[in-house]
Amino acid sequence: MGERFKDKVVVVTGAGQGFGEQFSKDFLAEGAKVAMLDIQVDKVKETAARLDPSGASTLAGEIDVSDPDSVKKAFEKVYQEFGHVQVLVNNAGITRDAMFHKMTLDQWDQAVKVSLYGTFYCSKEVIDDMRDQEYGRIINLQSMALAGNIGQTNYGAAKAGIGGLTKSLAKEVGRKNITVNGIAPGLMNTDIVKTVPEDILKQQIAAIPMQRMGEPEEASAAVLFLASEEAGYISGQTLFINGGLY
């Protein structure tokens, strides 16, 4: 147990499982109060109860990051329960993979609305509070899809958009002591990897200079660093966590 984030309020979207669960766990271990938000409300409540049995340091709530009304309602609860927000982790995202010539408008819209619009909506809910505090940390989840992945024109476009948002917002709010950064994880040992055929997974790992997948804890360590006081002069950056594969 540490105290790097004692007296800090952290909001994590997509917190019910995967990266979001790991981020929440590690922020809690460092003394933060964590608002864990997810569209799967039963799942995120279960996860929060497991990570924080007393319930003293967590708020588990429902959010659809693609819906501005849902986002506003979720953040109103956060402010009522915890007060000011110091850290926002825009983690929620989905894939709707399809080859471009077969991709539907609905598949395009879903990927873009959750990842890109969701990052916009959630950041809008904290930015005035952070400006008033003259302090804040926003960390946006990007992806190696920035480099281009077959079947992910929608997802790649959304994540590239987040990269542009990150750099531009960092320039706007830097004078208010607010940093805005991103992380772009490569192949990670998460549940989604279990659906990849073994021969394909071996090929993917063979292409990574470090010859292994990353672990969720390694992505989380980067998020906590960017949210920390030690990273106070780092802004507008995307940290690639990819074992050297570009």
C-alpha positions as a printed Julia matrix, in Angstrom:
246×3 Matrix{Float64}:
   0.0     0.0     0.0
   1.25    3.43   -0.93
  -0.05    6.97   -0.64
   0.88    8.53   -3.98
  -2.78    9.38   -4.56
  -3.97   10.01   -1.02
  -6.75   12.64   -1.02
  -7.07   12.32   -4.81
 -10.3    11.42   -6.6
  -9.84    9.31   -9.72
 -12.51    8.52  -12.32
 -11.99    5.42  -14.47
 -14.38    4.6   -17.31
 -14.76    1.04  -18.51
 -13.78   -0.01  -15.0
 -15.68   -3.27  -14.72
 -12.98   -5.48  -16.17
  -9.72   -5.59  -18.1
  -7.51   -2.51  -18.05
 -10.11   -0.47  -16.19
 -10.24   -2.97  -13.35
  -6.44   -3.04  -13.12
  -6.2     0.76  -13.12
  -8.81    0.99  -10.38
  -7.08   -1.66   -8.28
  -3.72    0.1    -8.49
  -5.09    3.58   -7.77
  -6.88    2.18   -4.71
  -3.65    0.58   -3.54
  -2.03    4.03   -3.7
  -4.65    5.68   -1.5
  -7.04    7.17   -4.06
 -10.8     7.31   -3.99
 -11.93    5.78   -7.27
 -15.17    6.3    -9.15
 -15.52    3.14  -11.23
 -17.89    3.7   -14.15
 -19.05    1.18  -16.73
 -22.0     0.49  -19.01
 -22.25   -2.95  -17.39
 -23.39   -1.67  -14.01
 -23.78   -5.06  -12.31
 -20.29   -6.05  -13.42
 -18.66   -2.85  -12.19
 -20.46   -3.07   -8.85
 -19.22   -6.63   -8.44
 -15.67   -5.57   -9.33
 -15.75   -2.6    -6.95
 -17.01   -4.78   -4.1
 -14.17   -7.21   -4.68
 -11.49   -4.51   -4.83
 -12.89   -2.45   -1.95
 -15.05   -4.65    0.32
 -15.79   -1.81    2.74
 -16.96    0.46   -0.05
 -15.25    3.39    1.64
 -13.0     4.29   -1.28
 -15.06    3.41   -4.34
 -18.17    4.55   -6.14
 -19.49    2.12   -8.75
 -21.82    3.67  -11.29
 -23.41    3.2   -14.67
 -22.26    5.18  -17.69
 -22.75    5.01  -21.43
 -19.89    7.18  -22.6
 -21.46    7.55  -26.05
 -24.49    9.3   -24.52
 -23.84   12.82  -23.17
 -26.86   12.66  -20.86
 -25.64    9.4   -19.31
 -22.17   10.9   -18.89
 -23.53   14.02  -17.2
 -25.68   11.95  -14.83
 -22.75    9.69  -13.9
 -20.42   12.59  -13.16
 -23.06   14.38  -11.11
 -23.06   11.35   -8.81
 -19.26   11.41   -8.63
 -19.23   15.07   -7.6
 -21.99   14.49   -5.04
 -20.17   11.55   -3.49
 -16.5    12.52   -3.74
 -16.29   16.22   -4.54
 -13.57   17.52   -6.85
 -11.96   15.22   -9.42
  -8.19   15.29   -9.84
  -7.63   12.4   -12.28
  -9.67   11.12  -15.24
  -8.77    7.93  -17.09
 -10.71    7.68  -20.35
 -10.48    3.92  -20.73
 -13.87    2.91  -22.18
 -13.76    1.7   -25.76
 -15.12   -0.95  -28.1
 -14.15   -2.58  -31.37
 -16.54   -3.25  -34.24
 -14.16   -4.91  -36.65
 -14.94   -5.35  -40.34
 -13.15   -4.97  -43.63
 -13.76   -1.46  -44.91
 -15.73   -2.54  -48.0
 -18.1    -4.46  -45.73
 -18.21   -2.02  -42.81
 -21.61   -0.56  -42.0
 -22.29    2.98  -40.88
 -23.51    1.56  -37.58
 -20.19   -0.24  -37.02
 -18.32    2.97  -37.8
 -20.52    5.06  -35.54
 -20.35    2.7   -32.57
 -16.55    2.57  -32.52
 -16.17    6.31  -32.98
 -18.9     7.33  -30.54
 -17.65    5.18  -27.67
 -13.92    5.84  -28.05
 -13.66    9.37  -29.46
 -16.94   10.98  -28.45
 -16.76    9.25  -25.07
 -13.35   10.78  -24.42
 -14.73   14.19  -25.4
 -17.87   13.92  -23.25
 -16.05   12.7   -20.13
 -13.25   15.24  -20.44
 -15.83   18.02  -20.78
 -17.37   16.95  -17.45
 -14.11   17.43  -15.53
 -12.31   20.21  -17.33
 -14.03   23.17  -15.63
 -13.51   21.57  -12.21
  -9.84   20.98  -12.97
  -9.41   24.55  -14.26
 -10.94   25.89  -11.05
  -8.58   23.73   -8.97
  -5.65   24.65  -11.24
  -4.76   20.99  -11.15
  -5.65   17.9   -13.11
  -4.5    14.79  -14.89
  -6.3    13.34  -17.91
  -5.05   10.05  -19.36
  -6.59    8.79  -22.59
  -6.42    5.22  -23.84
  -5.14    5.03  -27.37
  -3.93    1.93  -29.19
  -1.35    0.45  -31.53
  -4.23    0.64  -34.03
  -2.8     4.12  -34.56
  -0.29    2.38  -36.82
  -3.12    0.78  -38.81
  -4.77   -2.6   -38.37
  -6.64   -4.57  -41.0
 -10.35   -4.53  -40.23
 -10.11   -1.59  -37.85
 -10.47    1.58  -39.92
 -13.19    2.74  -37.53
 -11.27    1.94  -34.35
  -8.0     3.29  -35.74
  -9.65    6.54  -36.81
 -11.21    6.95  -33.37
  -7.93    6.33  -31.57
  -6.05    8.67  -33.91
  -8.68   11.29  -33.13
  -8.02   10.8   -29.43
  -4.34   11.44  -30.14
  -5.2    14.77  -31.74
  -7.53   15.66  -28.9
  -4.81   14.81  -26.37
  -2.21   17.09  -27.94
  -4.58   19.99  -28.57
  -6.21   19.92  -25.14
  -2.79   19.7   -23.48
  -1.87   23.01  -25.14
  -5.11   24.66  -24.03
  -5.01   23.72  -20.35
  -1.3    23.6   -19.55
  -1.36   27.07  -18.02
  -3.9    25.73  -15.51
  -1.49   23.01  -14.32
  -3.5    20.3   -16.08
  -1.69   17.6   -18.03
  -3.27   15.52  -20.79
  -1.53   12.38  -21.99
  -2.26    9.02  -23.54
  -1.03    5.46  -23.48
  -1.04    3.14  -26.48
  -0.8    -0.5   -25.37
   0.42   -3.17  -27.74
  -0.37   -6.87  -27.42
  -1.42   -7.42  -23.82
  -2.25  -10.52  -21.82
  -5.94   -9.72  -21.38
  -9.11  -11.76  -21.74
  -9.5   -10.8   -25.39
  -6.23  -12.59  -26.2
  -7.85  -15.86  -25.16
 -10.03  -15.65  -28.28
  -7.02  -15.47  -30.63
  -6.03  -18.8   -32.26
  -2.79  -20.14  -30.8
  -0.88  -20.12  -34.1
  -1.85  -16.5   -34.77
  -0.88  -15.49  -31.24
   2.54  -17.11  -31.64
   3.1   -15.13  -34.85
   2.15  -11.9   -33.13
   4.47  -12.53  -30.2
   7.32  -13.48  -32.55
   7.08  -10.02  -34.14
   7.58   -8.27  -30.8
  11.25   -7.45  -30.06
  10.8    -8.42  -26.4
   9.26  -11.75  -27.48
   6.35  -11.63  -25.05
   3.01  -10.0   -24.4
   2.69   -7.13  -22.01
   0.84   -7.5   -18.74
  -2.08   -5.28  -17.63
   0.0    -4.25  -14.61
   2.58   -2.75  -16.97
  -0.03   -0.61  -18.71
  -1.38    0.4   -15.32
   2.06    1.43  -14.08
   2.27    3.85  -17.0
  -1.15    5.32  -16.23
  -0.29    5.82  -12.57
   3.0     7.45  -13.51
   1.28    9.91  -15.86
  -1.24   10.68  -13.11
   1.46   11.26  -10.5
   3.29   14.35   -9.31
   6.47   12.98  -10.9
   4.91   13.44  -14.34
   3.86   17.03  -13.74
   5.92   18.39  -16.66
   4.83   15.74  -19.17
   1.84   16.69  -21.3
   0.53   16.09  -24.8
   2.41   12.8   -25.03
   1.43    9.27  -25.97
   3.39    6.55  -24.18
   3.66    3.4   -26.27
   3.68    0.21  -24.2
   4.45   -2.3   -26.89
   7.65   -4.22  -26.22
   9.41   -2.27  -28.96
   7.06   -3.15  -31.83
   6.26   -0.19  -34.09
